[in-house]
Short mmCIF file of C-alpha atoms and ligand atoms in Angstrom, two decimals:
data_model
loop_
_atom_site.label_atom_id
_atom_site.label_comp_id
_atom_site.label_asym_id
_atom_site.label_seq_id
_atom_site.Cartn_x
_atom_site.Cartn_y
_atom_site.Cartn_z
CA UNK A 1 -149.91 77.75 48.58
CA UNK A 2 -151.67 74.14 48.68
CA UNK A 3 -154.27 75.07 46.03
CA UNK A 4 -152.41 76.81 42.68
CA UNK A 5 -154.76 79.50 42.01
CA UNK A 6 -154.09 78.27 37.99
CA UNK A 7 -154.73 74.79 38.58
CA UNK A 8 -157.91 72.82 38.03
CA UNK A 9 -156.05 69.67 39.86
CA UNK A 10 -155.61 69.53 43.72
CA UNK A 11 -152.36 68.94 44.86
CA UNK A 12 -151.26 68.33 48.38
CA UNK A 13 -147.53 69.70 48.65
CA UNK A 14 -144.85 69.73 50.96
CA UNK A 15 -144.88 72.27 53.62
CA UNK A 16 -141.53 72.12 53.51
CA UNK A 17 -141.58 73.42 50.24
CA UNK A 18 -142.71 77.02 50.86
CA UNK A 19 -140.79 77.52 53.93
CA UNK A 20 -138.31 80.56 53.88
CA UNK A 21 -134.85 80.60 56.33
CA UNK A 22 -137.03 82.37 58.52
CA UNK A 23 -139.94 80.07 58.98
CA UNK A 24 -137.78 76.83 59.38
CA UNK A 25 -136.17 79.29 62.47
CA UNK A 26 -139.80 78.93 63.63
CA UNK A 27 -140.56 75.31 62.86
CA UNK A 28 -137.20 74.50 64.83
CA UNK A 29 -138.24 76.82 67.46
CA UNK A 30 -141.85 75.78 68.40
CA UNK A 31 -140.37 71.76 68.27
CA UNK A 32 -138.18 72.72 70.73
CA UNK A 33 -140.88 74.31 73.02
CA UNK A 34 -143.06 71.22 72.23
CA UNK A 35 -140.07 68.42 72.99
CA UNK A 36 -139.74 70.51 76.19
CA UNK A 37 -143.24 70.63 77.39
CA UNK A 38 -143.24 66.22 76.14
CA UNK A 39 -140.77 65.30 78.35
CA UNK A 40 -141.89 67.27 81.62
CA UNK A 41 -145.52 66.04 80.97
CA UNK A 42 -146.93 62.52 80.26
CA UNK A 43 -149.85 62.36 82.39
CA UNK A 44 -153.32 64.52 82.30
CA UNK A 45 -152.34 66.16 85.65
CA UNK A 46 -149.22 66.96 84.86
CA UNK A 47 -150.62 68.44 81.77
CA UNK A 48 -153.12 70.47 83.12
CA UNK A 49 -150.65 71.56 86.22
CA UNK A 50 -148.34 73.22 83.27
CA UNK A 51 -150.86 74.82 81.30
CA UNK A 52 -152.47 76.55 84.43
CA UNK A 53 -149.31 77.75 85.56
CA UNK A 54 -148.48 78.96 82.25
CA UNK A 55 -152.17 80.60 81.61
CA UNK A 56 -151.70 82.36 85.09
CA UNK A 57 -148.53 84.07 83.93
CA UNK A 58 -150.48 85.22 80.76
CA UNK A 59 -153.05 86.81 82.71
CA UNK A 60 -155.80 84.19 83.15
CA UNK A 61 -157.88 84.47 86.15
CA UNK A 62 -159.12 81.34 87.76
CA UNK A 63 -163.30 81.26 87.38
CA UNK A 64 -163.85 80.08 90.66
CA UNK A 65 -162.03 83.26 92.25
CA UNK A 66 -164.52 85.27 89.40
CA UNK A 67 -167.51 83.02 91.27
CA UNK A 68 -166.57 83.23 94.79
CA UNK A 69 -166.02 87.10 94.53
CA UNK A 70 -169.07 87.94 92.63
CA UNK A 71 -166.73 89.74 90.11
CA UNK A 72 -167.92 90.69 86.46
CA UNK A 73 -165.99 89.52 83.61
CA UNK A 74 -165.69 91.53 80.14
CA UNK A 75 -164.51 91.42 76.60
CA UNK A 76 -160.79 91.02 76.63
CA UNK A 77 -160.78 89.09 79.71
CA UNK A 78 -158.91 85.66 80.13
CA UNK A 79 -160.71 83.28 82.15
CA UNK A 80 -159.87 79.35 83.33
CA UNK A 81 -161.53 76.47 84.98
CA UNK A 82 -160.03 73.59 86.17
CA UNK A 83 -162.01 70.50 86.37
CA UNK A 84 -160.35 68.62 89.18
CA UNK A 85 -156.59 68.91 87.83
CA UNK A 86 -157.39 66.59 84.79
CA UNK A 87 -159.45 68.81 82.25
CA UNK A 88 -159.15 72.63 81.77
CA UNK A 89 -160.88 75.21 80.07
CA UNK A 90 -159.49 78.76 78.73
CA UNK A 91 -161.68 81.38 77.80
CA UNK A 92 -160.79 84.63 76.08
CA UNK A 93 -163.85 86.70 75.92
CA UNK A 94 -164.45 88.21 72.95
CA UNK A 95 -166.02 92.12 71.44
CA UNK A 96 -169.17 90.13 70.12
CA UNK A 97 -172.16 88.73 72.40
CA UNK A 98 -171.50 85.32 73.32
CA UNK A 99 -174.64 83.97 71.70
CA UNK A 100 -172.76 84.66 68.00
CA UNK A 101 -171.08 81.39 68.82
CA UNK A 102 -168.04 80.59 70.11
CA UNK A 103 -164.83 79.39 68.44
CA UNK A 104 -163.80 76.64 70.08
CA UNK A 105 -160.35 74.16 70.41
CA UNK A 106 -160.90 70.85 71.76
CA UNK A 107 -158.95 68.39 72.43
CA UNK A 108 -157.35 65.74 75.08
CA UNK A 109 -154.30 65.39 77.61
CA UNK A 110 -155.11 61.77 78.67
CA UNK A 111 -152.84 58.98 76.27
CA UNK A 112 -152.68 54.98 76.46
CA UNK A 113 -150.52 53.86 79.40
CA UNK A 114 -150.55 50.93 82.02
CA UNK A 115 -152.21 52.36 85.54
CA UNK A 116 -151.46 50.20 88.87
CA UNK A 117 -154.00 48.12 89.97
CA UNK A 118 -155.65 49.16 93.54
CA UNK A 119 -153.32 46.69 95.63
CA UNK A 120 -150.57 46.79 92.93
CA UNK A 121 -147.67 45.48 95.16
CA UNK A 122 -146.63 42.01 95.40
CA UNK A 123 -143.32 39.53 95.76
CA UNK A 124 -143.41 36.44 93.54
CA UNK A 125 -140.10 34.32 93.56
CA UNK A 126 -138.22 37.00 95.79
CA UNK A 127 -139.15 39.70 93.28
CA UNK A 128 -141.65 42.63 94.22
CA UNK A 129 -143.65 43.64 91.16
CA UNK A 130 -146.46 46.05 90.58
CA UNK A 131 -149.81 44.76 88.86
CA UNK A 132 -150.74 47.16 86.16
CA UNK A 133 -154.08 47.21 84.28
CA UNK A 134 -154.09 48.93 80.92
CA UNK A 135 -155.38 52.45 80.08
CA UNK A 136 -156.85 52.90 76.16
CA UNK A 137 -156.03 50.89 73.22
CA UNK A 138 -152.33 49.53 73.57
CA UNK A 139 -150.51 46.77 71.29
CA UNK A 140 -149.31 44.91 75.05
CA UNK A 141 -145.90 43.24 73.24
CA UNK A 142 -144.87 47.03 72.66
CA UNK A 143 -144.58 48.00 76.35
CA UNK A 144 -141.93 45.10 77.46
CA UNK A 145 -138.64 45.57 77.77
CA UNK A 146 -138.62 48.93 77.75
CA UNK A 147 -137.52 51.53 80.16
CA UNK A 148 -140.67 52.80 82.16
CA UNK A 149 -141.22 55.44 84.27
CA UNK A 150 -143.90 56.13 87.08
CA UNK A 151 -145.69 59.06 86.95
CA UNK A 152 -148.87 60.46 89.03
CA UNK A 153 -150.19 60.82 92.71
CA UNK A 154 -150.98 59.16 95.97
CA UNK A 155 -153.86 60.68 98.08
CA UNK A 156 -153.63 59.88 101.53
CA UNK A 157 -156.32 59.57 104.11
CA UNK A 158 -156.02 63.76 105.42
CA UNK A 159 -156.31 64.46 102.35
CA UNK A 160 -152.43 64.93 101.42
CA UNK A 161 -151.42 64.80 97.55
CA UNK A 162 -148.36 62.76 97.55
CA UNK A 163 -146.51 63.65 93.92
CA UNK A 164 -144.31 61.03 92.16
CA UNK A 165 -142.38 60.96 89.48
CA UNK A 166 -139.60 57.61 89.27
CA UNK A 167 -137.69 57.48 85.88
CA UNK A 168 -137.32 60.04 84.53
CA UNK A 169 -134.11 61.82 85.87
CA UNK A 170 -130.97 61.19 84.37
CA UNK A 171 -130.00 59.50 88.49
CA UNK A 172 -132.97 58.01 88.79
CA UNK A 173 -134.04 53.83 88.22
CA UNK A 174 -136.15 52.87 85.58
CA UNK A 175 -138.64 49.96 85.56
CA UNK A 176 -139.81 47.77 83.25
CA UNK A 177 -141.90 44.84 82.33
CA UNK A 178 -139.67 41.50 81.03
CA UNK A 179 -140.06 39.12 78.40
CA UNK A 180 -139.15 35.43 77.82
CA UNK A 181 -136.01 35.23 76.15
CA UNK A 182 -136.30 33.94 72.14
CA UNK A 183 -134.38 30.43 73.56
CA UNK A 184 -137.54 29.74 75.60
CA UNK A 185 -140.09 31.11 73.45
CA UNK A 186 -140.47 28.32 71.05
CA UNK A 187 -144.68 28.41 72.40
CA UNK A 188 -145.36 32.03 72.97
CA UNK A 189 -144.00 32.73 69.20
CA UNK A 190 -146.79 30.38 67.89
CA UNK A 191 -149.87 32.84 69.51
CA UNK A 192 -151.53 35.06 67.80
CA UNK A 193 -149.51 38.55 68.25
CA UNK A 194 -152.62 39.77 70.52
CA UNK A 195 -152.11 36.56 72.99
CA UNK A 196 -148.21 36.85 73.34
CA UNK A 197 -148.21 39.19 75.86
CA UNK A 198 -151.47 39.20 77.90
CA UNK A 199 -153.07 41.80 80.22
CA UNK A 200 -152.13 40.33 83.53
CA UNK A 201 -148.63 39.61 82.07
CA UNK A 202 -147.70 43.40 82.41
CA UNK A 203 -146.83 43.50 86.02
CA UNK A 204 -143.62 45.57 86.58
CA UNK A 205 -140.65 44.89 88.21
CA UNK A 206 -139.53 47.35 90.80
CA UNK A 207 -136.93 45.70 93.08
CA UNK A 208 -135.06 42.42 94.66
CA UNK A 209 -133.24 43.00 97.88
CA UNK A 210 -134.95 41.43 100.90
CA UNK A 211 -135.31 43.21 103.99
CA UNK A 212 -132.68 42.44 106.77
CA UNK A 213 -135.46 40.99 108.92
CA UNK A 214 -135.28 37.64 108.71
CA UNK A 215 -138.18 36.51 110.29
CA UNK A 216 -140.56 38.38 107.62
CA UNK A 217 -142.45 36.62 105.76
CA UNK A 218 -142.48 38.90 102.24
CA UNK A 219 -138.72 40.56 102.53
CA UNK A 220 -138.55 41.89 99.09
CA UNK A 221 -141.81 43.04 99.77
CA UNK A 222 -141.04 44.45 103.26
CA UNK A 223 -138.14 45.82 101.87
CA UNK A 224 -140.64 48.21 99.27
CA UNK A 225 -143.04 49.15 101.82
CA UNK A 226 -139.99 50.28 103.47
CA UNK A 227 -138.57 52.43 100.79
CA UNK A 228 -142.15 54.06 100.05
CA UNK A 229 -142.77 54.63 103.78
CA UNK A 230 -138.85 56.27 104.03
CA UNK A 231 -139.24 58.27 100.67
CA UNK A 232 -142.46 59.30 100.44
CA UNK A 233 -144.49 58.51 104.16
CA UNK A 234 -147.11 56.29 102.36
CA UNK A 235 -147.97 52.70 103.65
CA UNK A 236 -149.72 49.64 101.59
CA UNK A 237 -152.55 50.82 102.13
CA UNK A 238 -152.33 54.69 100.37
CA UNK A 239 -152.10 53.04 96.71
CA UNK A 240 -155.95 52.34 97.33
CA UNK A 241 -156.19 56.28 96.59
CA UNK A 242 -154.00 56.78 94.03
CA UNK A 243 -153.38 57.61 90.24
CA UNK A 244 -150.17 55.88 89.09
CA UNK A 245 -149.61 55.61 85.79
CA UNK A 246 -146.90 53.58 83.97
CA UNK A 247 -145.37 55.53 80.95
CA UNK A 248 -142.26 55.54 78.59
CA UNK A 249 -139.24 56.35 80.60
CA UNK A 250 -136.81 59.63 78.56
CA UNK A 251 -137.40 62.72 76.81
CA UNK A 252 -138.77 63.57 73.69
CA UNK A 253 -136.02 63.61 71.12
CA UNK A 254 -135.84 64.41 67.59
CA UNK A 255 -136.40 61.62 65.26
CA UNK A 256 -134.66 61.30 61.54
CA UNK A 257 -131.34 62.44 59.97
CA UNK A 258 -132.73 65.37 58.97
CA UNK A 259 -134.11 66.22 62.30
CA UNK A 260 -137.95 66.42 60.33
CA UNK A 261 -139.64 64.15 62.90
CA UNK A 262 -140.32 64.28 67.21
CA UNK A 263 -140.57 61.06 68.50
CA UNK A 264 -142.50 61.55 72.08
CA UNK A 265 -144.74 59.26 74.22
CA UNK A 266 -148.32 60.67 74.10
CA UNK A 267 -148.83 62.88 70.69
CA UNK A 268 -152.32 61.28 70.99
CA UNK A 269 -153.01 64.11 71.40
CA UNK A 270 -150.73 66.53 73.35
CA UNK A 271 -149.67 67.38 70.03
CA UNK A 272 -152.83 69.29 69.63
CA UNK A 273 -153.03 70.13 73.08
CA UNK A 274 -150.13 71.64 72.90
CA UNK A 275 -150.28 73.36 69.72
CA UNK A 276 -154.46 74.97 70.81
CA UNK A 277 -152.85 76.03 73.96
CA UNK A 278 -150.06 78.27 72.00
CA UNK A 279 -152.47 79.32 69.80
CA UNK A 280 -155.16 80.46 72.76
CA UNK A 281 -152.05 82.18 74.05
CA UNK A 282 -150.88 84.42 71.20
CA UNK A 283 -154.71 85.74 70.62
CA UNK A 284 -154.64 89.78 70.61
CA UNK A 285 -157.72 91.23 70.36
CA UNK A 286 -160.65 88.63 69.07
CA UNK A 287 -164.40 89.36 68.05
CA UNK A 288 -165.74 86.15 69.21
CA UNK A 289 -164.86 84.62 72.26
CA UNK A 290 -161.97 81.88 71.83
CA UNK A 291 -162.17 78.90 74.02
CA UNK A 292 -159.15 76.37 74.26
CA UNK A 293 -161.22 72.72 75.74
CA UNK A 294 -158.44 70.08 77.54
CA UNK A 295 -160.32 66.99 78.62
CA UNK A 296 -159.47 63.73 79.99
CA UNK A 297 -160.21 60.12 79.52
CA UNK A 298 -161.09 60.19 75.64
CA UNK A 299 -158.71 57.30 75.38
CA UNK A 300 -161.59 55.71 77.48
CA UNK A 301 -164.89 56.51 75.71
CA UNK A 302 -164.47 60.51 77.44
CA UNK A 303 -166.50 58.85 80.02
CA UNK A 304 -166.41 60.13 84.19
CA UNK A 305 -166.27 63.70 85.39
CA UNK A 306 -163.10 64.65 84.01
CA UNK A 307 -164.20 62.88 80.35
CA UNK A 308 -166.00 64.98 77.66
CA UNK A 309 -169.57 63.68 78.22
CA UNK A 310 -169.75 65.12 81.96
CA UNK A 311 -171.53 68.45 81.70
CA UNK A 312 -168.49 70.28 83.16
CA UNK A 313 -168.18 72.37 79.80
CA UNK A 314 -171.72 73.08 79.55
CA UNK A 315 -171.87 74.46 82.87
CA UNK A 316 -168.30 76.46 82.68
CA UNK A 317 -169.68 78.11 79.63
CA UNK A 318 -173.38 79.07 82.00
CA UNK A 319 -170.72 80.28 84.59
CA UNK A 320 -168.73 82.66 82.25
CA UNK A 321 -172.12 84.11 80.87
CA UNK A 322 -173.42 84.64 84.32
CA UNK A 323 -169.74 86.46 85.04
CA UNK A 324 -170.37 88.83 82.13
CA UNK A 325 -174.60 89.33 83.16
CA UNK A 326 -175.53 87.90 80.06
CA UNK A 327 -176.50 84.50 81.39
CA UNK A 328 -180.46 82.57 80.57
CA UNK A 329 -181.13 78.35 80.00
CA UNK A 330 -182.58 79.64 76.31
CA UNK A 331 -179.02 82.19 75.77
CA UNK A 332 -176.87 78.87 76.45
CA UNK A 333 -178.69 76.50 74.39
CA UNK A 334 -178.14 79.62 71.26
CA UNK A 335 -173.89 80.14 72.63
CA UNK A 336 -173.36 76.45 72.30
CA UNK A 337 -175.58 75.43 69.08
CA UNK A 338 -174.09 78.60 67.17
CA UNK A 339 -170.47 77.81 68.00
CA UNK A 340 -167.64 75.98 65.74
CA UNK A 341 -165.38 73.55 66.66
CA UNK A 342 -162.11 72.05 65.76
CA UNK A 343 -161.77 68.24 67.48
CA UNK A 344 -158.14 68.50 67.61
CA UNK A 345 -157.06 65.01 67.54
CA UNK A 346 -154.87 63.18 65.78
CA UNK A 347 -154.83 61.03 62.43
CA UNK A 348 -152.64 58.24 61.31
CA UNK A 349 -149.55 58.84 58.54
CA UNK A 350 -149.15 57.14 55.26
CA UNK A 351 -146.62 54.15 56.54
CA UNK A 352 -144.98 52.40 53.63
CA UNK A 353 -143.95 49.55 56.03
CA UNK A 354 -147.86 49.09 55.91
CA UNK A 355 -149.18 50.22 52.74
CA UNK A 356 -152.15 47.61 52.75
CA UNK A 357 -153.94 49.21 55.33
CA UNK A 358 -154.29 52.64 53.94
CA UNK A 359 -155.87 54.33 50.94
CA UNK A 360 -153.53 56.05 49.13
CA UNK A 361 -155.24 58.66 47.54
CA UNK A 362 -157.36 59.27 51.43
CA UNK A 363 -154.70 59.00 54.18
CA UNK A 364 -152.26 61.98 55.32
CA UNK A 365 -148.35 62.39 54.69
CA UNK A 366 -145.80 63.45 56.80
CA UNK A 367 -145.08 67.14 56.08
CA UNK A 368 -148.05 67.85 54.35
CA UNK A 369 -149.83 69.94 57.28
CA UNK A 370 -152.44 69.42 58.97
CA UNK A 371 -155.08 66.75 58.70
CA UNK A 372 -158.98 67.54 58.47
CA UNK A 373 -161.04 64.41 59.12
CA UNK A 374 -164.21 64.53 57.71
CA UNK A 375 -165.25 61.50 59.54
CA UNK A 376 -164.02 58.60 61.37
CA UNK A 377 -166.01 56.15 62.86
CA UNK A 378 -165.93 52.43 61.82
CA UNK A 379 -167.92 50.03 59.64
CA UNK A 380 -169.83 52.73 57.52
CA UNK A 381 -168.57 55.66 59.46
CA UNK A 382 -170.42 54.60 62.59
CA UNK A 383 -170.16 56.57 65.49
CA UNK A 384 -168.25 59.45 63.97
CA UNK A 385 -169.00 62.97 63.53
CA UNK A 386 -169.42 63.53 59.50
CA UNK A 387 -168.56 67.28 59.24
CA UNK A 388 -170.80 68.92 57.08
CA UNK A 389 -168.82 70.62 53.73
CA UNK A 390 -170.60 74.47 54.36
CA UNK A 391 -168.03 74.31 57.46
CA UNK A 392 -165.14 72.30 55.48
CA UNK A 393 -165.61 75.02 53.07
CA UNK A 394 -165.26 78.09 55.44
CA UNK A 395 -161.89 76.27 56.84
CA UNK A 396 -160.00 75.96 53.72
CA UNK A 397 -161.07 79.38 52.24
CA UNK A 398 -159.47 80.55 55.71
CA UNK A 399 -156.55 78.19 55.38
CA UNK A 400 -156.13 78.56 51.99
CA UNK A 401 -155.93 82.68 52.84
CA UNK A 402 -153.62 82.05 54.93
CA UNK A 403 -150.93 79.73 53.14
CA UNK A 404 -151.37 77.16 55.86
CA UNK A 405 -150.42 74.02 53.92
CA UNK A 406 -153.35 71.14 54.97
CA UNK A 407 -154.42 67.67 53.68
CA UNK A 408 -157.31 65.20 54.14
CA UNK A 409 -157.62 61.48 55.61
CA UNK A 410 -159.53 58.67 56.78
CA UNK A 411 -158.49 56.74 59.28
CA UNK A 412 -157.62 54.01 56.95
CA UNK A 413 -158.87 51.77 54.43
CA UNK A 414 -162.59 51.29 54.69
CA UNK A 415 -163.51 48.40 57.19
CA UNK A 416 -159.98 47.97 58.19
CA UNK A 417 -160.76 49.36 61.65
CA UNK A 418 -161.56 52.40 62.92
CA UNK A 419 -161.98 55.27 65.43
CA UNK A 420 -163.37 58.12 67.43
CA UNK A 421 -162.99 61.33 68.95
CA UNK A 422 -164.61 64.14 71.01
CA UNK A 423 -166.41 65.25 68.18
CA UNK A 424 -169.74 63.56 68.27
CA UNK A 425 -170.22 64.94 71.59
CA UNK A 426 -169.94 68.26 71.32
CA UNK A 427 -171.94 67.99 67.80
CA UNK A 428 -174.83 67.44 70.40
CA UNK A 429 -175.55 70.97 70.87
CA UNK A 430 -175.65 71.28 67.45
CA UNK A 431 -172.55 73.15 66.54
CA UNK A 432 -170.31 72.86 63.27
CA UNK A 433 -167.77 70.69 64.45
CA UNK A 434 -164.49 68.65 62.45
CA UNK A 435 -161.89 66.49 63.52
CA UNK A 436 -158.81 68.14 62.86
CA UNK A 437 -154.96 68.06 63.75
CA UNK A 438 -151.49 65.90 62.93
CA UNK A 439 -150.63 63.08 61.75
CA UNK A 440 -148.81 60.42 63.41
CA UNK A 441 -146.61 57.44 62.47
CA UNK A 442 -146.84 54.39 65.71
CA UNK A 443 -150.23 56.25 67.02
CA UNK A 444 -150.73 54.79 70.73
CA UNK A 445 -147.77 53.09 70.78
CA UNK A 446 -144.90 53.88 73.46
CA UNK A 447 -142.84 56.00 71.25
CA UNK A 448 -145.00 58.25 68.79
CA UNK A 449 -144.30 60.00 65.66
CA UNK A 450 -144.91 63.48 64.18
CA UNK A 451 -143.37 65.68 61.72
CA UNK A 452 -142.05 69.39 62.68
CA UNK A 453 -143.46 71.21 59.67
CA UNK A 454 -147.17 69.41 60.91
CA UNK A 455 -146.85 70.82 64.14
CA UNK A 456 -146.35 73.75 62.62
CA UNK A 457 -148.60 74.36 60.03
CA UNK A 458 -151.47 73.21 63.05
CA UNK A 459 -150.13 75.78 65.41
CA UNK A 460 -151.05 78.09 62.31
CA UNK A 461 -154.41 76.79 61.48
CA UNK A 462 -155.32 76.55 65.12
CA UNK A 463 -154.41 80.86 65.04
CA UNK A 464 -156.33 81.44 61.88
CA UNK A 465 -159.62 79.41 63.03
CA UNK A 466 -159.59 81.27 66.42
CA UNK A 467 -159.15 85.00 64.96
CA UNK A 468 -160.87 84.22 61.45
CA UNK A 469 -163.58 81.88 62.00
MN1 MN B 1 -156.75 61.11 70.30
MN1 MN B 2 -156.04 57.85 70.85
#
């Protein structure tokens, strides 16, 4: 237990600590199926591809079919909508009327990466390079000289969906963006860690022979546009329309001796992605109906259609209530305001390598389950969603009930930065809402941090708020 029934004192205790032969079975288990779905997915389309596949084989029926058919949709049903490949939604309708509220999961697929610019390819000094314009908050000096892969789509002009993946198998290239070499760096070591590598300094290198046509006047350029037109039928022109996005090249691997830790590009936040998607998919039986929210862009301000402010929940959730002949404007306005909702998003972890910028006795540990956020925000919680304590309070009586071992944080010493989430948003309607979900070590950079028995203990939490809540 994290409380001691006999104890006046709070104390926030290993997970570890409780777990029986059996459980750490588990714990090893669900890292596995995590580290598997890491490395197959690092963008929000690739994301969303796997979960719909996966929901489809567990019975969930696309919504549009359920529109298009004029079929009816009752308690026990499974029910998905996908908003454009990027964002999906999984409902499983509950016993009780929709208007009792609804017990939602959100969270986000999109993570900080370098996209290619609209006309990305060039040749400078008989080199072809891609320019790249960052995606969400990055530290730029941590995404040189490491092995990158390219991940995403090109759309061509009939409306084709060219898929590409470079990188990532064990016989394919990598790419990568280079630095100056410490013997030549005696001025870029004098900037300011923010100026050393700049934005338009992250242009990737993709190749170096010329063409054999002489008389061109770009050869390692020609040479490209070659191989793209050979491998994959697309000319210059195609990467107007497309979605390429430069990530981490490898798999997810365990991380530590002791095999306690996943290191993985993009825990922000497939982590709880992940985690609210197994949960959604081991629900039996539930009272109220259990919704499991994917969105993109958050890394971005959860702006555009596919972001968290476009009304593509709101009307999903009209849709569904029309489907089961229970739909009005007024009904809506009482199924969203009555609902509850976890914001599962990350937090940062206690790193003794940078004490100063945490409060000790107000940040999360690794292996101490998972995080609920009061607030975030910056200067003066600004911006954030301040949970109120009647809902904190129902959580950790059901946590507590359940042995799920959970802590508390801010995101870091107060006026030392700052944050947000999808929570605010969805507070709109007037719903209880909390920011809630693991803690990482290296948050946003290209190789993230997480311990097993957190990713654990949320998978459990995210159960218990669905069926208890
Ligand atoms: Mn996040
Ligand atoms: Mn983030």
């Amino acid at each position: 237990m994290t409380e001691k029934n006999n104890s006046l004192e709070k104390k926030y205790e290993f997970a570890w600590d409780k777990y029986t032969k059996k459980d750490l079975v588990e714990v090893s288990a669900l890292s596995e199926r995590y580290k598997e779905f890491m490395s197959k997915c690092k963008t929000e389309r690739e994301c969303v591809t796997e979960f719909v596949t996966r929901a489809e084989k567990s019975g969930y029926k696309d919504l549009n079919d359920i529109i298009k058919g004029n079929l009816r949709v009752k308690p026990g049903d499974k029910v998905y909508a996908n908003n454009k490949g990027k964002a999906v939604v999984m409902f499983h309708i509950g016993k009780e009327s929709m208007d009792k509220g609804l017990n939602i999961l959100g969270a986000h697929v999109d993570s900080p990466r370098l996209d290619l610019k609209q006309n990305p390819l060039y040749e400078d000094s008989d080199l072809a390079l891609f320019k790249t314009h960052y995606y969400g908050g990055i530290k730029k000096y941590q995404w040189v000289t490491i092995p990158l892969a390219i991940h995403g789509v090109v759309v061509k002009k009939d409306g084709t969906v060219v898929n590409i993946v470079i990188g990532e198998d064990d016989n394919d290239p990598v790419l990568g963006i280079s630095d100056i070499l410490v013997h030549l760096a005696a001025d870029q070591l004098e900037k300011k860690v923010a100026k050393a590598i700049e934005g338009e300094d992250l242009n990737l290198l993709i190749g170096s022979i010329p063409t054999s046509d002489q008389k061109s006047k770009n050869r390692v350029k020609t040479n490209m546009l070659n191989i793209f037109n050979e491998k994959y039928g697309i000319t210059e022109e195609d990467f107007v329309s497309a979605e390429l996005e430069v990530v981490p090249a490898g798999k997810a691997r365990d991380y530590g001796i002791d095999r306690s830790l996943v290191m993985a590009y993009g825990q922000d936040d497939r982590v709880c992605s992940y985690t609210s998607f197994e949960a959604m998919l081991k629900l039996e039986k539930v009272d109220k109906t259990c919704i499991t929210l994917l969105v993109d862009k958050e890394e971005i301000g959860s702006v555009g259609a596919t972001g968290m402010h476009s009304k593509f929940f709101e009307n999903t959730v009209a849709e569904v209530m029309n489907a089961i002949g229970d739909y009005s404007e007024l009904k809506l306005r009482r199924v969203l305001s009555n609902s509850q909702m976890l914001s599962s998003d990350v937090s940062a972890a206690f790193d003794p390598n940078y004490p100063n910028v945490m409060e000790k006795r107000n940040t999360a540990y690794f292996g101490k389950g998972i995080v609920l956020n009061k607030y975030t925000g910056a200067r003066g919680k600004n911006g954030c969603n301040d949970a109120n304590p009647e809902f904190i309070a129902k959580l950790r009586g059901i946590f507590n009930s359940e042995n799920i071992t959970w802590q508390t944080s801010e995101l870091g010493k107060v006026d030392q930065g700052g944050g947000g989430t999808i929570a605010y948003i969805l507070a709109e309607y007037g719903m209880e809402v909390i920011d809630c979900g693991v803690a990482l070590q290296n948050m946003h950079s290209p190789w993230e941090i997480a311990s097993k028995a957190d990713i654990y203990e949320t998978l459990r939490a995210y159960s218990a708020f669905l069926t208890k809540a």
